[in-house]
Amino acid sequence: AFSPDGSRLASSGKAIRLWETRPPDLETLEQRRLRVAAEELIDRLAAELPDIDAMRTRLANDTTVMPALRPYAEQVIGFRSR
């Protein structure tokens, strides 16, 4: 079913999913790119380091991590520490 303005589509199966029908803007594309890069970074850190605290320390002290990437990486660490 489409939303009244046609901007979203809802589908169902085992779960209800909402889909955007318009192409994403540049800001949204950049946020997606940063989220993927953050996941990849934290995957690499998790393979090298013994625990979440060590990952946080490495991330805080690593000057090669882009400033725009850092909050996304911190968010990924937060999700994984739950």
Coordinates of N, CA, C and O in Angstrom, one line a residue:
A1 N 0.8 -1.2 0.0 CA 0.0 0.0 0.0 C 0.9 1.2 0.0 O 1.9 1.3 0.7
F2 N 0.5 2.2 -0.8 CA 1.3 3.5 -0.9 C 0.7 4.5 0.1 O -0.5 4.5 0.4
S3 N 1.6 5.3 0.6 CA 1.1 6.4 1.4 C 0.3 7.4 0.5 O 0.5 7.4 -0.7
P4 N -0.5 8.2 1.1 CA -1.3 9.2 0.3 C -0.5 10.1 -0.6 O -0.9 10.3 -1.7
D5 N 0.7 10.5 -0.2 CA 1.5 11.3 -1.1 C 2.4 10.5 -2.0 O 3.2 11.1 -2.8
G6 N 2.4 9.2 -1.9 CA 3.2 8.3 -2.8 C 4.6 8.2 -2.5 O 5.4 7.6 -3.2
S7 N 5.1 8.8 -1.3 CA 6.5 8.8 -1.0 C 6.9 7.5 -0.3 O 8.1 7.2 -0.2
R8 N 6.0 6.7 0.2 CA 6.4 5.5 0.9 C 5.5 4.3 0.5 O 4.3 4.5 0.1
L9 N 6.0 3.1 0.6 CA 5.3 1.9 0.2 C 5.4 1.0 1.4 O 6.5 0.8 2.0
A10 N 4.3 0.4 1.8 CA 4.3 -0.6 2.9 C 4.1 -2.0 2.3 O 3.3 -2.2 1.4
S11 N 4.9 -2.9 2.8 CA 4.7 -4.3 2.4 C 4.7 -5.2 3.6 O 5.2 -4.8 4.6
S12 N 4.2 -6.4 3.5 CA 4.2 -7.3 4.6 C 4.4 -8.7 4.2 O 4.2 -9.1 3.1
G13 N 5.0 -9.4 5.1 CA 5.2 -10.8 5.0 C 5.3 -11.3 6.4 O 4.3 -11.2 7.2
K14 N 6.5 -11.7 6.9 CA 6.6 -12.0 8.3 C 6.7 -10.7 9.2 O 6.4 -10.7 10.3
A15 N 7.0 -9.6 8.5 CA 7.1 -8.3 9.2 C 6.6 -7.2 8.2 O 6.6 -7.5 7.0
I16 N 6.2 -6.1 8.7 CA 5.8 -5.0 7.9 C 7.0 -4.2 7.6 O 7.8 -3.9 8.5
R17 N 7.2 -3.8 6.3 CA 8.4 -3.0 5.9 C 7.9 -1.8 5.2 O 6.9 -1.8 4.5
L18 N 8.6 -0.7 5.5 CA 8.3 0.6 4.9 C 9.4 0.9 3.9 O 10.6 0.8 4.3
W19 N 9.1 1.3 2.7 CA 10.1 1.6 1.7 C 9.9 3.0 1.2 O 8.8 3.5 1.0
E20 N 11.0 3.7 1.0 CA 11.0 5.1 0.4 C 10.9 4.9 -1.1 O 11.6 4.1 -1.7
T21 N 10.0 5.6 -1.7 CA 9.9 5.5 -3.2 C 10.7 6.6 -4.0 O 10.8 6.4 -5.2
R22 N 11.1 7.5 -3.3 CA 11.9 8.6 -3.9 C 13.4 8.3 -3.7 O 13.8 7.7 -2.6
P23 N 14.3 8.7 -4.6 CA 15.7 8.5 -4.4 C 16.2 9.3 -3.2 O 15.7 10.4 -3.0
P24 N 17.2 8.8 -2.5 CA 17.7 9.5 -1.3 C 18.5 10.7 -1.7 O 19.1 10.8 -2.8
D25 N 18.5 11.7 -0.8 CA 19.3 12.9 -1.1 C 20.8 12.6 -0.8 O 21.1 11.6 -0.2
L26 N 21.6 13.6 -1.1 CA 23.1 13.4 -0.9 C 23.4 13.2 0.6 O 24.3 12.4 0.9
E27 N 22.7 13.9 1.5 CA 23.0 13.8 2.9 C 22.7 12.3 3.4 O 23.5 11.7 4.1
T28 N 21.6 11.8 2.9 CA 21.2 10.5 3.3 C 22.2 9.4 2.8 O 22.6 8.5 3.5
L29 N 22.6 9.6 1.6 CA 23.6 8.7 1.0 C 24.9 8.8 1.8 O 25.5 7.7 2.0
E30 N 25.3 9.9 2.2 CA 26.6 10.1 3.0 C 26.4 9.4 4.3 O 27.3 8.7 4.8
Q31 N 25.3 9.6 5.0 CA 25.0 8.9 6.3 C 25.1 7.4 6.1 O 25.7 6.7 7.0
R32 N 24.5 6.9 5.1 CA 24.6 5.4 4.8 C 26.0 5.0 4.6 O 26.4 3.9 5.1
R33 N 26.8 5.7 3.8 CA 28.2 5.4 3.6 C 29.0 5.4 4.9 O 29.8 4.5 5.1
L34 N 28.7 6.4 5.7 CA 29.4 6.4 7.0 C 29.0 5.3 7.9 O 29.9 4.7 8.7
R35 N 27.8 4.9 7.9 CA 27.3 3.7 8.8 C 28.0 2.5 8.3 O 28.5 1.7 9.2
V36 N 28.1 2.2 7.0 CA 28.8 1.0 6.5 C 30.3 1.1 6.9 O 30.8 0.1 7.3
A37 N 30.9 2.2 6.7 CA 32.3 2.4 7.0 C 32.6 2.1 8.5 O 33.6 1.5 8.9
A38 N 31.7 2.6 9.4 CA 31.8 2.4 10.8 C 31.7 1.0 11.2 O 32.4 0.5 12.0
E39 N 30.7 0.3 10.6 CA 30.6 -1.2 10.8 C 31.9 -1.9 10.5 O 32.4 -2.8 11.2
E40 N 32.4 -1.6 9.3 CA 33.7 -2.2 8.8 C 34.8 -1.9 9.8 O 35.6 -2.8 10.1
L41 N 34.9 -0.7 10.2 CA 36.0 -0.3 11.1 C 35.9 -1.1 12.4 O 36.9 -1.6 12.9
I42 N 34.7 -1.1 13.0 CA 34.5 -1.8 14.3 C 34.7 -3.3 14.1 O 35.2 -4.0 15.0
D43 N 34.3 -3.9 13.0 CA 34.6 -5.3 12.7 C 36.1 -5.5 12.8 O 36.6 -6.5 13.4
R44 N 36.9 -4.6 12.2 CA 38.4 -4.8 12.2 C 38.9 -4.7 13.6 O 39.8 -5.4 14.0
L45 N 38.4 -3.7 14.3 CA 38.9 -3.5 15.7 C 38.5 -4.7 16.6 O 39.3 -5.1 17.4
A46 N 37.3 -5.2 16.4 CA 36.9 -6.4 17.2 C 37.8 -7.6 16.9 O 38.0 -8.4 17.8
A47 N 38.3 -7.7 15.7 CA 39.1 -8.9 15.4 C 40.5 -8.7 16.0 O 41.2 -9.7 16.3
E48 N 40.9 -7.5 16.3 CA 42.3 -7.2 16.8 C 42.3 -7.1 18.4 O 43.3 -7.4 19.0
L49 N 41.2 -6.5 18.9 CA 41.3 -6.1 20.3 C 40.4 -7.0 21.2 O 39.4 -7.6 20.7
P50 N 40.8 -7.1 22.5 CA 40.1 -8.1 23.4 C 38.7 -7.7 23.8 O 37.9 -8.6 24.2
D51 N 38.4 -6.4 23.9 CA 37.1 -6.1 24.4 C 36.6 -4.7 24.0 O 37.3 -4.0 23.3
I52 N 35.4 -4.3 24.4 CA 34.8 -3.1 24.0 C 35.6 -1.9 24.5 O 35.7 -0.9 23.8
D53 N 36.1 -1.9 25.7 CA 36.8 -0.8 26.3 C 38.1 -0.5 25.4 O 38.5 0.6 25.2
A54 N 38.8 -1.6 25.0 CA 39.9 -1.4 24.2 C 39.6 -0.8 22.8 O 40.3 0.0 22.3
M55 N 38.4 -1.2 22.3 CA 38.0 -0.6 21.0 C 37.7 0.9 21.2 O 38.1 1.7 20.4
R56 N 37.0 1.2 22.3 CA 36.7 2.6 22.6 C 38.0 3.4 22.7 O 38.1 4.6 22.2
T57 N 39.0 2.9 23.4 CA 40.3 3.6 23.6 C 41.0 3.8 22.3 O 41.5 4.9 22.0
R58 N 41.0 2.7 21.5 CA 41.7 2.8 20.1 C 41.0 3.9 19.3 O 41.6 4.7 18.6
L59 N 39.7 3.8 19.3 CA 38.9 4.8 18.5 C 39.2 6.2 18.9 O 39.4 7.1 18.1
A60 N 39.2 6.4 20.2 CA 39.4 7.8 20.8 C 40.8 8.3 20.4 O 41.0 9.5 20.2
N61 N 41.8 7.4 20.4 CA 43.2 7.9 20.2 C 43.7 7.8 18.7 O 44.8 8.2 18.4
D62 N 42.9 7.2 17.8 CA 43.3 7.0 16.5 C 43.0 8.3 15.6 O 41.9 8.6 15.3
T63 N 44.1 9.0 15.3 CA 44.0 10.2 14.5 C 43.7 10.0 13.1 O 43.4 11.0 12.3
T64 N 43.7 8.8 12.6 CA 43.5 8.5 11.2 C 42.0 8.3 10.9 O 41.6 8.3 9.8
V65 N 41.2 8.2 12.0 CA 39.7 8.1 11.8 C 39.1 9.4 11.4 O 39.3 10.4 12.1
M66 N 38.4 9.5 10.3 CA 37.8 10.7 9.9 C 36.8 11.3 11.0 O 36.1 10.5 11.6
P67 N 36.9 12.5 11.3 CA 36.0 13.1 12.3 C 34.5 12.8 12.0 O 33.7 12.5 13.0
A68 N 34.1 12.8 10.8 CA 32.7 12.5 10.4 C 32.3 11.0 10.7 O 31.2 10.7 11.0
L69 N 33.3 10.1 10.7 CA 33.1 8.7 10.9 C 33.0 8.4 12.4 O 32.3 7.4 12.8
R70 N 33.7 9.1 13.2 CA 33.8 8.8 14.6 C 32.5 8.6 15.4 O 32.3 7.6 16.0
P71 N 31.5 9.5 15.2 CA 30.3 9.3 16.0 C 29.5 8.0 15.5 O 28.9 7.4 16.3
Y72 N 29.6 7.7 14.3 CA 29.0 6.5 13.8 C 29.7 5.3 14.4 O 29.0 4.3 14.8
A73 N 31.0 5.3 14.4 CA 31.7 4.2 15.0 C 31.4 4.0 16.5 O 31.3 2.9 17.0
E74 N 31.3 5.1 17.2 CA 31.0 5.1 18.6 C 29.6 4.5 18.8 O 29.4 3.7 19.8
Q75 N 28.7 4.8 17.9 CA 27.3 4.3 18.0 C 27.4 2.8 17.8 O 26.7 2.0 18.5
V76 N 28.2 2.3 16.8 CA 28.3 0.8 16.6 C 28.8 0.1 17.8 O 28.3 -0.9 18.3
I77 N 29.9 0.7 18.4 CA 30.4 0.2 19.7 C 29.3 0.1 20.7 O 29.2 -0.9 21.4
G78 N 28.5 1.1 20.9 CA 27.5 1.2 21.9 C 26.4 0.1 21.6 O 26.0 -0.6 22.6
F79 N 26.1 -0.2 20.4 CA 25.1 -1.2 20.1 C 25.7 -2.6 20.4 O 25.0 -3.5 20.9
R80 N 27.0 -2.8 20.1 CA 27.6 -4.1 20.4 C 27.9 -4.3 21.9 O 28.1 -5.5 22.2
S81 N 27.9 -3.3 22.7 CA 28.2 -3.5 24.1 C 27.0 -3.9 24.9 O 27.1 -4.1 26.1
R82 N 25.8 -3.9 24.3 CA 24.6 -4.2 25.0 C 24.5 -5.7 25.3 O 24.9 -6.5 24.6

